[in-house]
mmCIF file with all atom_site columns, C-alpha atoms and ligand atoms in Angstrom:
data_model
loop_
_atom_site.group_PDB
_atom_site.id
_atom_site.type_symbol
_atom_site.label_atom_id
_atom_site.label_alt_id
_atom_site.label_comp_id
_atom_site.label_asym_id
_atom_site.label_entity_id
_atom_site.label_seq_id
_atom_site.pdbx_PDB_ins_code
_atom_site.Cartn_x
_atom_site.Cartn_y
_atom_site.Cartn_z
_atom_site.occupancy
_atom_site.B_iso_or_equiv
_atom_site.pdbx_formal_charge
_atom_site.auth_seq_id
_atom_site.auth_comp_id
_atom_site.auth_asym_id
_atom_site.auth_atom_id
_atom_site.pdbx_PDB_model_num
ATOM   1   C CA  . MET A 1 1   ? -84.277 90.515 41.762 1.00 66.00 ? 23  MET A CA  1
ATOM   2   C CA  . SER A 1 2   ? -82.107 87.438 41.519 1.00 81.00 ? 24  SER A CA  1
ATOM   3   C CA  . GLU A 1 3   ? -81.049 85.507 44.586 1.00 87.00 ? 25  GLU A CA  1
ATOM   4   C CA  . PRO A 1 4   ? -77.588 86.223 46.035 1.00 94.00 ? 26  PRO A CA  1
ATOM   5   C CA  . LEU A 1 5   ? -74.761 83.842 45.218 1.00 96.00 ? 27  LEU A CA  1
ATOM   6   C CA  . VAL A 1 6   ? -73.846 81.661 48.195 1.00 97.00 ? 28  VAL A CA  1
ATOM   7   C CA  . GLN A 1 7   ? -71.394 78.948 49.158 1.00 97.00 ? 29  GLN A CA  1
ATOM   8   C CA  . LEU A 1 8   ? -72.349 76.184 51.583 1.00 98.00 ? 30  LEU A CA  1
ATOM   9   C CA  . THR A 1 9   ? -69.835 73.683 52.929 1.00 98.00 ? 31  THR A CA  1
ATOM   10  C CA  . TYR A 1 10  ? -70.634 70.566 54.924 1.00 98.00 ? 32  TYR A CA  1
ATOM   11  C CA  . ALA A 1 11  ? -69.082 67.375 56.227 1.00 98.00 ? 33  ALA A CA  1
ATOM   12  C CA  . SER A 1 12  ? -70.660 63.954 56.429 1.00 98.00 ? 34  SER A CA  1
ATOM   13  C CA  . GLN A 1 13  ? -69.782 60.333 57.010 1.00 97.00 ? 35  GLN A CA  1
ATOM   14  C CA  . ALA A 1 14  ? -70.353 57.658 54.398 1.00 96.00 ? 36  ALA A CA  1
ATOM   15  C CA  . THR A 1 15  ? -72.692 54.832 55.368 1.00 96.00 ? 37  THR A CA  1
ATOM   16  C CA  . PHE A 1 16  ? -71.579 52.441 52.625 1.00 91.00 ? 38  PHE A CA  1
ATOM   17  C CA  . THR A 1 17  ? -68.660 50.072 52.866 1.00 87.00 ? 39  THR A CA  1
ATOM   18  C CA  . SER A 1 18  ? -65.838 50.619 50.449 1.00 80.00 ? 40  SER A CA  1
ATOM   19  C CA  . HIS A 1 19  ? -66.254 48.925 47.110 1.00 82.00 ? 41  HIS A CA  1
ATOM   20  C CA  . GLN A 1 20  ? -63.843 49.831 44.357 1.00 80.00 ? 42  GLN A CA  1
ATOM   21  C CA  . GLN A 1 21  ? -64.125 48.973 40.723 1.00 78.00 ? 43  GLN A CA  1
ATOM   22  C CA  . GLY A 1 22  ? -61.258 49.782 38.406 1.00 72.00 ? 44  GLY A CA  1
ATOM   23  C CA  . GLY A 1 23  ? -59.754 51.795 41.269 1.00 70.00 ? 45  GLY A CA  1
ATOM   24  C CA  . VAL A 1 24  ? -62.864 53.946 41.606 1.00 75.00 ? 46  VAL A CA  1
ATOM   25  C CA  . GLU A 1 25  ? -65.183 53.977 44.596 1.00 87.00 ? 47  GLU A CA  1
ATOM   26  C CA  . THR A 1 26  ? -68.448 52.806 43.041 1.00 91.00 ? 48  THR A CA  1
ATOM   27  C CA  . GLU A 1 27  ? -70.838 54.822 45.195 1.00 94.00 ? 49  GLU A CA  1
ATOM   28  C CA  . VAL A 1 28  ? -68.825 58.021 44.817 1.00 94.00 ? 50  VAL A CA  1
ATOM   29  C CA  . ALA A 1 29  ? -68.841 57.510 41.044 1.00 93.00 ? 51  ALA A CA  1
ATOM   30  C CA  . ARG A 1 30  ? -72.645 57.207 41.153 1.00 94.00 ? 52  ARG A CA  1
ATOM   31  C CA  . ILE A 1 31  ? -72.973 60.371 43.218 1.00 96.00 ? 53  ILE A CA  1
ATOM   32  C CA  . LEU A 1 32  ? -70.783 62.294 40.779 1.00 94.00 ? 54  LEU A CA  1
ATOM   33  C CA  . LEU A 1 33  ? -72.776 61.005 37.873 1.00 94.00 ? 55  LEU A CA  1
ATOM   34  C CA  . GLN A 1 34  ? -76.015 62.225 39.470 1.00 95.00 ? 56  GLN A CA  1
ATOM   35  C CA  . SER A 1 35  ? -74.443 65.558 40.396 1.00 96.00 ? 57  SER A CA  1
ATOM   36  C CA  . ARG A 1 36  ? -73.066 66.169 36.940 1.00 94.00 ? 58  ARG A CA  1
ATOM   37  C CA  . ARG A 1 37  ? -76.427 65.380 35.411 1.00 95.00 ? 59  ARG A CA  1
ATOM   38  C CA  . ASN A 1 38  ? -78.467 67.560 37.776 1.00 96.00 ? 60  ASN A CA  1
ATOM   39  C CA  . ASN A 1 39  ? -76.284 70.493 38.811 1.00 96.00 ? 61  ASN A CA  1
ATOM   40  C CA  . PRO A 1 40  ? -75.790 72.253 35.466 1.00 95.00 ? 62  PRO A CA  1
ATOM   41  C CA  . LYS A 1 41  ? -79.578 72.531 35.053 1.00 96.00 ? 63  LYS A CA  1
ATOM   42  C CA  . GLN A 1 42  ? -79.718 74.380 38.364 1.00 95.00 ? 64  GLN A CA  1
ATOM   43  C CA  . LYS A 1 43  ? -76.561 76.438 37.808 1.00 95.00 ? 65  LYS A CA  1
ATOM   44  C CA  . LEU A 1 44  ? -75.133 74.648 40.831 1.00 97.00 ? 66  LEU A CA  1
ATOM   45  C CA  . GLY A 1 45  ? -71.398 74.159 41.157 1.00 96.00 ? 67  GLY A CA  1
ATOM   46  C CA  . GLY A 1 46  ? -68.795 73.186 43.713 1.00 96.00 ? 68  GLY A CA  1
ATOM   47  C CA  . VAL A 1 47  ? -66.456 70.454 44.757 1.00 96.00 ? 69  VAL A CA  1
ATOM   48  C CA  . LEU A 1 48  ? -66.698 67.059 46.402 1.00 96.00 ? 70  LEU A CA  1
ATOM   49  C CA  . HIS A 1 49  ? -63.963 65.267 48.251 1.00 95.00 ? 71  HIS A CA  1
ATOM   50  C CA  . PHE A 1 50  ? -64.231 61.755 49.664 1.00 94.00 ? 72  PHE A CA  1
ATOM   51  C CA  . GLY A 1 51  ? -61.534 60.505 51.965 1.00 91.00 ? 73  GLY A CA  1
ATOM   52  C CA  . ASN A 1 52  ? -61.101 58.387 55.070 1.00 91.00 ? 74  ASN A CA  1
ATOM   53  C CA  . GLY A 1 53  ? -64.822 57.497 54.906 1.00 93.00 ? 75  GLY A CA  1
ATOM   54  C CA  . TYR A 1 54  ? -65.869 61.170 55.045 1.00 95.00 ? 76  TYR A CA  1
ATOM   55  C CA  . PHE A 1 55  ? -67.367 63.546 52.523 1.00 96.00 ? 77  PHE A CA  1
ATOM   56  C CA  . PHE A 1 56  ? -66.510 67.215 52.278 1.00 97.00 ? 78  PHE A CA  1
ATOM   57  C CA  . GLN A 1 57  ? -68.655 69.102 49.815 1.00 97.00 ? 79  GLN A CA  1
ATOM   58  C CA  . CYS A 1 58  ? -68.905 72.728 48.850 1.00 97.00 ? 80  CYS A CA  1
ATOM   59  C CA  . LEU A 1 59  ? -72.036 73.827 46.972 1.00 98.00 ? 81  LEU A CA  1
ATOM   60  C CA  . GLU A 1 60  ? -72.205 77.127 45.093 1.00 97.00 ? 82  GLU A CA  1
ATOM   61  C CA  . GLY A 1 61  ? -75.132 78.791 43.406 1.00 97.00 ? 83  GLY A CA  1
ATOM   62  C CA  . GLU A 1 62  ? -78.151 80.975 44.007 1.00 97.00 ? 84  GLU A CA  1
ATOM   63  C CA  . ARG A 1 63  ? -79.256 80.877 47.633 1.00 97.00 ? 85  ARG A CA  1
ATOM   64  C CA  . ASP A 1 64  ? -82.610 79.129 47.167 1.00 97.00 ? 86  ASP A CA  1
ATOM   65  C CA  . THR A 1 65  ? -81.029 76.517 44.857 1.00 97.00 ? 87  THR A CA  1
ATOM   66  C CA  . VAL A 1 66  ? -78.173 75.788 47.252 1.00 98.00 ? 88  VAL A CA  1
ATOM   67  C CA  . ASN A 1 67  ? -80.531 75.475 50.224 1.00 98.00 ? 89  ASN A CA  1
ATOM   68  C CA  . ALA A 1 68  ? -82.834 73.114 48.339 1.00 98.00 ? 90  ALA A CA  1
ATOM   69  C CA  . ALA A 1 69  ? -79.897 70.985 47.142 1.00 98.00 ? 91  ALA A CA  1
ATOM   70  C CA  . TYR A 1 70  ? -78.476 70.786 50.658 1.00 98.00 ? 92  TYR A CA  1
ATOM   71  C CA  . GLU A 1 71  ? -81.825 69.681 52.085 1.00 98.00 ? 93  GLU A CA  1
ATOM   72  C CA  . ARG A 1 72  ? -82.141 66.989 49.428 1.00 98.00 ? 94  ARG A CA  1
ATOM   73  C CA  . ILE A 1 73  ? -78.536 65.781 49.760 1.00 98.00 ? 95  ILE A CA  1
ATOM   74  C CA  . ALA A 1 74  ? -78.729 65.722 53.585 1.00 98.00 ? 96  ALA A CA  1
ATOM   75  C CA  . LYS A 1 75  ? -81.547 63.154 53.378 1.00 98.00 ? 97  LYS A CA  1
ATOM   76  C CA  . ASP A 1 76  ? -79.483 60.816 51.200 1.00 98.00 ? 98  ASP A CA  1
ATOM   77  C CA  . PRO A 1 77  ? -79.018 57.492 53.035 1.00 97.00 ? 99  PRO A CA  1
ATOM   78  C CA  . ARG A 1 78  ? -75.513 57.078 51.602 1.00 97.00 ? 100 ARG A CA  1
ATOM   79  C CA  . HIS A 1 79  ? -74.195 59.385 54.299 1.00 98.00 ? 101 HIS A CA  1
ATOM   80  C CA  . THR A 1 80  ? -74.979 60.428 57.858 1.00 98.00 ? 102 THR A CA  1
ATOM   81  C CA  . ARG A 1 81  ? -73.878 62.996 60.499 1.00 98.00 ? 103 ARG A CA  1
ATOM   82  C CA  . VAL A 1 82  ? -74.351 65.750 57.914 1.00 98.00 ? 104 VAL A CA  1
ATOM   83  C CA  . GLN A 1 83  ? -72.966 68.887 59.515 1.00 98.00 ? 105 GLN A CA  1
ATOM   84  C CA  . MET A 1 84  ? -72.803 72.340 57.961 1.00 97.00 ? 106 MET A CA  1
ATOM   85  C CA  . LEU A 1 85  ? -69.318 73.799 58.225 1.00 97.00 ? 107 LEU A CA  1
ATOM   86  C CA  . GLY A 1 86  ? -69.862 77.140 56.545 1.00 96.00 ? 108 GLY A CA  1
ATOM   87  C CA  . PHE A 1 87  ? -72.366 79.330 54.748 1.00 97.00 ? 109 PHE A CA  1
ATOM   88  C CA  . ASN A 1 88  ? -71.473 82.650 53.162 1.00 95.00 ? 110 ASN A CA  1
ATOM   89  C CA  . THR A 1 89  ? -72.317 84.932 50.276 1.00 96.00 ? 111 THR A CA  1
ATOM   90  C CA  . LEU A 1 90  ? -69.956 85.211 47.327 1.00 95.00 ? 112 LEU A CA  1
ATOM   91  C CA  . GLN A 1 91  ? -69.111 88.004 44.903 1.00 93.00 ? 113 GLN A CA  1
ATOM   92  C CA  . ARG A 1 92  ? -68.142 85.466 42.273 1.00 93.00 ? 114 ARG A CA  1
ATOM   93  C CA  . ARG A 1 93  ? -68.018 81.713 41.962 1.00 94.00 ? 115 ARG A CA  1
ATOM   94  C CA  . ARG A 1 94  ? -64.873 79.889 43.077 1.00 93.00 ? 116 ARG A CA  1
ATOM   95  C CA  . PHE A 1 95  ? -65.816 76.842 41.024 1.00 92.00 ? 117 PHE A CA  1
ATOM   96  C CA  . LYS A 1 96  ? -66.424 77.986 37.501 1.00 85.00 ? 118 LYS A CA  1
ATOM   97  C CA  . ASP A 1 97  ? -68.326 75.030 36.087 1.00 83.00 ? 119 ASP A CA  1
ATOM   98  C CA  . TRP A 1 98  ? -71.931 74.430 36.989 1.00 85.00 ? 120 TRP A CA  1
ATOM   99  C CA  . SER A 1 99  ? -71.314 70.827 37.847 1.00 90.00 ? 121 SER A CA  1
ATOM   100 C CA  . MET A 1 100 ? -69.394 69.047 40.607 1.00 92.00 ? 122 MET A CA  1
ATOM   101 C CA  . LYS A 1 101 ? -65.627 68.941 40.608 1.00 92.00 ? 123 LYS A CA  1
ATOM   102 C CA  . TYR A 1 102 ? -64.024 65.920 42.227 1.00 92.00 ? 124 TYR A CA  1
ATOM   103 C CA  . VAL A 1 103 ? -60.675 66.217 43.954 1.00 90.00 ? 125 VAL A CA  1
ATOM   104 C CA  . ALA A 1 104 ? -58.873 63.167 45.324 1.00 85.00 ? 126 ALA A CA  1
ATOM   105 C CA  . LEU A 1 105 ? -56.498 63.272 48.263 1.00 79.00 ? 127 LEU A CA  1
ATOM   106 C CA  . ASP A 1 106 ? -53.072 64.404 47.118 1.00 83.00 ? 128 ASP A CA  1
ATOM   107 C CA  . SER A 1 107 ? -49.815 65.556 48.645 1.00 88.00 ? 129 SER A CA  1
ATOM   108 C CA  . ASP A 1 108 ? -50.968 69.222 48.815 1.00 89.00 ? 130 ASP A CA  1
ATOM   109 C CA  . ILE A 1 109 ? -53.980 68.277 50.903 1.00 91.00 ? 131 ILE A CA  1
ATOM   110 C CA  . GLN A 1 110 ? -51.889 65.994 53.091 1.00 92.00 ? 132 GLN A CA  1
ATOM   111 C CA  . ALA A 1 111 ? -49.372 68.794 53.652 1.00 94.00 ? 133 ALA A CA  1
ATOM   112 C CA  . LEU A 1 112 ? -52.165 71.203 54.595 1.00 94.00 ? 134 LEU A CA  1
ATOM   113 C CA  . LEU A 1 113 ? -53.620 68.696 57.058 1.00 95.00 ? 135 LEU A CA  1
ATOM   114 C CA  . ALA A 1 114 ? -50.178 68.079 58.538 1.00 95.00 ? 136 ALA A CA  1
ATOM   115 C CA  . ALA A 1 115 ? -49.647 71.842 58.951 1.00 95.00 ? 137 ALA A CA  1
ATOM   116 C CA  . HIS A 1 116 ? -52.846 71.842 61.010 1.00 95.00 ? 138 HIS A CA  1
ATOM   117 C CA  . LYS A 1 117 ? -51.611 68.881 63.032 1.00 95.00 ? 139 LYS A CA  1
ATOM   118 C CA  . LEU A 1 118 ? -54.123 66.445 61.571 1.00 95.00 ? 140 LEU A CA  1
ATOM   119 C CA  . LYS A 1 119 ? -53.013 62.962 60.659 1.00 92.00 ? 141 LYS A CA  1
ATOM   120 C CA  . ALA A 1 120 ? -56.074 61.942 58.664 1.00 92.00 ? 142 ALA A CA  1
ATOM   121 C CA  . PHE A 1 121 ? -58.838 63.589 56.689 1.00 94.00 ? 143 PHE A CA  1
ATOM   122 C CA  . ASP A 1 122 ? -61.512 64.219 59.335 1.00 96.00 ? 144 ASP A CA  1
ATOM   123 C CA  . PRO A 1 123 ? -63.583 67.293 58.357 1.00 96.00 ? 145 PRO A CA  1
ATOM   124 C CA  . TYR A 1 124 ? -65.380 67.379 61.728 1.00 97.00 ? 146 TYR A CA  1
ATOM   125 C CA  . LEU A 1 125 ? -62.086 68.511 63.251 1.00 95.00 ? 147 LEU A CA  1
ATOM   126 C CA  . PHE A 1 126 ? -61.469 71.294 60.736 1.00 96.00 ? 148 PHE A CA  1
ATOM   127 C CA  . GLU A 1 127 ? -61.139 74.826 62.064 1.00 94.00 ? 149 GLU A CA  1
ATOM   128 C CA  . PRO A 1 128 ? -62.658 77.661 59.979 1.00 94.00 ? 150 PRO A CA  1
ATOM   129 C CA  . GLU A 1 129 ? -59.213 78.744 58.745 1.00 95.00 ? 151 GLU A CA  1
ATOM   130 C CA  . LEU A 1 130 ? -58.446 75.249 57.443 1.00 96.00 ? 152 LEU A CA  1
ATOM   131 C CA  . ILE A 1 131 ? -61.811 75.076 55.670 1.00 96.00 ? 153 ILE A CA  1
ATOM   132 C CA  . VAL A 1 132 ? -61.041 78.312 53.796 1.00 94.00 ? 154 VAL A CA  1
ATOM   133 C CA  . LYS A 1 133 ? -57.569 77.049 52.830 1.00 95.00 ? 155 LYS A CA  1
ATOM   134 C CA  . LEU A 1 134 ? -58.949 73.702 51.711 1.00 95.00 ? 156 LEU A CA  1
ATOM   135 C CA  . ILE A 1 135 ? -61.543 75.344 49.473 1.00 95.00 ? 157 ILE A CA  1
ATOM   136 C CA  . ASP A 1 136 ? -58.771 77.520 47.983 1.00 93.00 ? 158 ASP A CA  1
ATOM   137 C CA  . LEU A 1 137 ? -56.765 74.374 47.305 1.00 93.00 ? 159 LEU A CA  1
ATOM   138 C CA  . PHE A 1 138 ? -59.736 72.553 45.782 1.00 93.00 ? 160 PHE A CA  1
ATOM   139 C CA  . ALA A 1 139 ? -60.600 75.561 43.611 1.00 92.00 ? 161 ALA A CA  1
ATOM   140 C CA  . GLY A 1 140 ? -57.101 75.527 42.149 1.00 88.00 ? 162 GLY A CA  1
ATOM   141 C CA  . ALA A 1 141 ? -56.737 71.754 41.846 1.00 84.00 ? 163 ALA A CA  1
ATOM   142 C CA  . ALA A 1 142 ? -57.354 69.756 38.706 1.00 81.00 ? 164 ALA A CA  1
ATOM   143 C CA  . ASP A 1 143 ? -60.507 67.686 38.519 1.00 80.00 ? 165 ASP A CA  1
ATOM   144 C CA  . ASP A 1 144 ? -59.796 64.032 39.252 1.00 76.00 ? 166 ASP A CA  1
ATOM   145 C CA  . GLU A 1 145 ? -61.998 61.914 37.083 1.00 62.00 ? 167 GLU A CA  1
ATOM   146 C CA  . GLY A 1 146 ? -61.379 58.851 39.138 1.00 50.00 ? 168 GLY A CA  1
ATOM   147 C CA  . TYR A 1 147 ? -60.691 58.087 42.729 1.00 44.00 ? 169 TYR A CA  1
ATOM   148 C CA  . ALA A 1 148 ? -57.892 55.725 43.507 1.00 37.00 ? 170 ALA A CA  1
ATOM   149 C CA  . PRO A 1 149 ? -55.234 57.032 45.869 1.00 36.00 ? 171 PRO A CA  1
ATOM   150 C CA  . ALA A 1 150 ? -54.568 53.480 47.063 1.00 37.00 ? 172 ALA A CA  1
ATOM   151 C CA  . ASN A 1 151 ? -54.321 51.986 43.608 1.00 38.00 ? 173 ASN A CA  1
ATOM   152 C CA  . PRO A 1 152 ? -50.775 52.195 42.200 1.00 38.00 ? 174 PRO A CA  1
ATOM   153 C CA  . ASP A 1 153 ? -51.992 51.280 38.715 1.00 40.00 ? 175 ASP A CA  1
ATOM   154 C CA  . TYR A 1 154 ? -54.433 54.139 38.587 1.00 38.00 ? 176 TYR A CA  1
ATOM   155 C CA  . ASN A 1 155 ? -52.159 56.616 36.824 1.00 39.00 ? 177 ASN A CA  1
ATOM   156 C CA  . LYS A 1 156 ? -50.989 54.030 34.344 1.00 40.00 ? 178 LYS A CA  1
ATOM   157 C CA  . ALA A 1 157 ? -54.416 53.248 33.008 1.00 41.00 ? 179 ALA A CA  1
ATOM   158 C CA  . LYS A 1 158 ? -57.308 55.567 33.644 1.00 45.00 ? 180 LYS A CA  1
ATOM   159 C CA  . PRO A 1 159 ? -60.375 53.362 33.659 1.00 46.00 ? 181 PRO A CA  1
ATOM   160 C CA  . SER A 1 160 ? -62.209 53.867 30.421 1.00 44.00 ? 182 SER A CA  1
ATOM   161 C CA  . TRP A 1 161 ? -65.473 52.790 32.020 1.00 43.00 ? 183 TRP A CA  1
ATOM   162 C CA  . TRP A 1 162 ? -65.213 55.901 34.184 1.00 46.00 ? 184 TRP A CA  1
ATOM   163 C CA  . ALA A 1 163 ? -64.958 58.079 31.083 1.00 47.00 ? 185 ALA A CA  1
ATOM   164 C CA  . ARG A 1 164 ? -67.978 56.322 29.639 1.00 45.00 ? 186 ARG A CA  1
ATOM   165 C CA  . LEU A 1 165 ? -69.826 56.764 32.922 1.00 45.00 ? 187 LEU A CA  1
ATOM   166 C CA  . LEU A 1 166 ? -69.260 60.498 32.741 1.00 47.00 ? 188 LEU A CA  1
ATOM   167 C CA  . GLY A 1 167 ? -70.156 60.665 29.081 1.00 46.00 ? 189 GLY A CA  1
ATOM   168 C CA  . LYS A 1 168 ? -66.608 61.474 28.070 1.00 44.00 ? 190 LYS A CA  1
ATOM   169 C CA  . GLY A 1 169 ? -65.838 58.233 26.266 1.00 34.00 ? 191 GLY A CA  1
HETATM 170 C C1  . LIG B 2 .   ? -72.160 63.232 49.574 1.00 65.77 ? 10  LIG B C1  1
HETATM 171 C C2  . LIG B 2 .   ? -73.234 63.420 48.553 1.00 65.77 ? 10  LIG B C2  1
HETATM 172 C C3  . LIG B 2 .   ? -73.166 64.496 47.673 1.00 65.77 ? 10  LIG B C3  1
HETATM 173 C C4  . LIG B 2 .   ? -74.158 64.689 46.706 1.00 65.77 ? 10  LIG B C4  1
HETATM 174 N N1  . LIG B 2 .   ? -74.080 65.755 45.856 1.00 65.77 ? 10  LIG B N1  1
HETATM 175 C C5  . LIG B 2 .   ? -75.053 65.947 44.940 1.00 65.77 ? 10  LIG B C5  1
HETATM 176 C C6  . LIG B 2 .   ? -75.027 67.077 44.068 1.00 65.77 ? 10  LIG B C6  1
HETATM 177 O O1  . LIG B 2 .   ? -74.135 67.924 44.095 1.00 65.77 ? 10  LIG B O1  1
HETATM 178 N N2  . LIG B 2 .   ? -76.028 67.178 43.153 1.00 65.77 ? 10  LIG B N2  1
HETATM 179 C C7  . LIG B 2 .   ? -77.031 66.268 43.055 1.00 65.77 ? 10  LIG B C7  1
HETATM 180 O O2  . LIG B 2 .   ? -77.910 66.423 42.203 1.00 65.77 ? 10  LIG B O2  1
HETATM 181 N N3  . LIG B 2 .   ? -77.088 65.191 43.848 1.00 65.77 ? 10  LIG B N3  1
HETATM 182 C C8  . LIG B 2 .   ? -76.126 65.017 44.787 1.00 65.77 ? 10  LIG B C8  1
HETATM 183 N N4  . LIG B 2 .   ? -76.181 63.918 45.614 1.00 65.77 ? 10  LIG B N4  1
HETATM 184 C C9  . LIG B 2 .   ? -77.231 62.905 45.378 1.00 65.77 ? 10  LIG B C9  1
HETATM 185 C C10 . LIG B 2 .   ? -78.562 63.352 45.954 1.00 65.77 ? 10  LIG B C10 1
HETATM 186 O O3  . LIG B 2 .   ? -78.605 63.085 47.334 1.00 65.77 ? 10  LIG B O3  1
HETATM 187 C C11 . LIG B 2 .   ? -79.718 62.613 45.256 1.00 65.77 ? 10  LIG B C11 1
HETATM 188 O O4  . LIG B 2 .   ? -79.518 61.225 45.344 1.00 65.77 ? 10  LIG B O4  1
HETATM 189 C C12 . LIG B 2 .   ? -79.805 62.997 43.790 1.00 65.77 ? 10  LIG B C12 1
HETATM 190 O O5  . LIG B 2 .   ? -79.798 64.386 43.646 1.00 65.77 ? 10  LIG B O5  1
HETATM 191 C C13 . LIG B 2 .   ? -81.060 62.405 43.145 1.00 65.77 ? 10  LIG B C13 1
HETATM 192 O O6  . LIG B 2 .   ? -80.978 62.664 41.781 1.00 65.77 ? 10  LIG B O6  1
HETATM 193 P P1  . LIG B 2 .   ? -81.869 61.955 40.718 1.00 65.77 ? 10  LIG B P1  1
HETATM 194 O O7  . LIG B 2 .   ? -83.293 62.228 41.122 1.00 65.77 ? 10  LIG B O7  1
HETATM 195 O O8  . LIG B 2 .   ? -81.493 62.586 39.411 1.00 65.77 ? 10  LIG B O8  1
HETATM 196 O O9  . LIG B 2 .   ? -81.514 60.483 40.758 1.00 65.77 ? 10  LIG B O9  1
HETATM 197 C C14 . LIG B 2 .   ? -75.218 63.744 46.603 1.00 65.77 ? 10  LIG B C14 1
HETATM 198 C C15 . LIG B 2 .   ? -75.276 62.675 47.509 1.00 65.77 ? 10  LIG B C15 1
HETATM 199 C C16 . LIG B 2 .   ? -74.295 62.494 48.463 1.00 65.77 ? 10  LIG B C16 1
HETATM 200 C C17 . LIG B 2 .   ? -74.380 61.333 49.405 1.00 65.77 ? 10  LIG B C17 1
#
């Protein structure tokens, strides 16, 4: 019998100091590169958000795979205070690709946070209801190839090195 499909969500705090290249956070780009190389082989999917120095990640896949990935990721020195926010079984995947979607902070997320009386993205303060809504939002959002909410030039010129990094160039 195959393992049940599960979804695990956690929050963590980045240990690295911000370093952007071409409007993209270098360490986050590396993490996505690793995820996109490894996850499809394990039929692992989900979404990653990095904002305000915090990570919010949702991992989806077969239970043993998700647990093993979480254990491995939790030991990564690039983040700390890893705290599980949710773990549940799924009838079907919310994130269709076996990879790792990246969603940058946008006005929809900011509006959702504001509706929950939060001024900044701090996943340790999220109530269960907000977590569910956020995952819904992330599932419907477009994948952001780069990360540059603070860079006004970002939309004008998507960094081609990022495309190359992800094997899309
Ligand atoms: C916030 C965060 C999220 C991560 N997500 C994933 C992931 O979804 N898949 C993955 O393979 N590695 C992920 N990693 C990286 C792993 O911790 C680990 O470095 C990587 O799996 C090692 O892969 P490699 O042996 O191919 O270099 C993540 C790391 C961090 C800090």
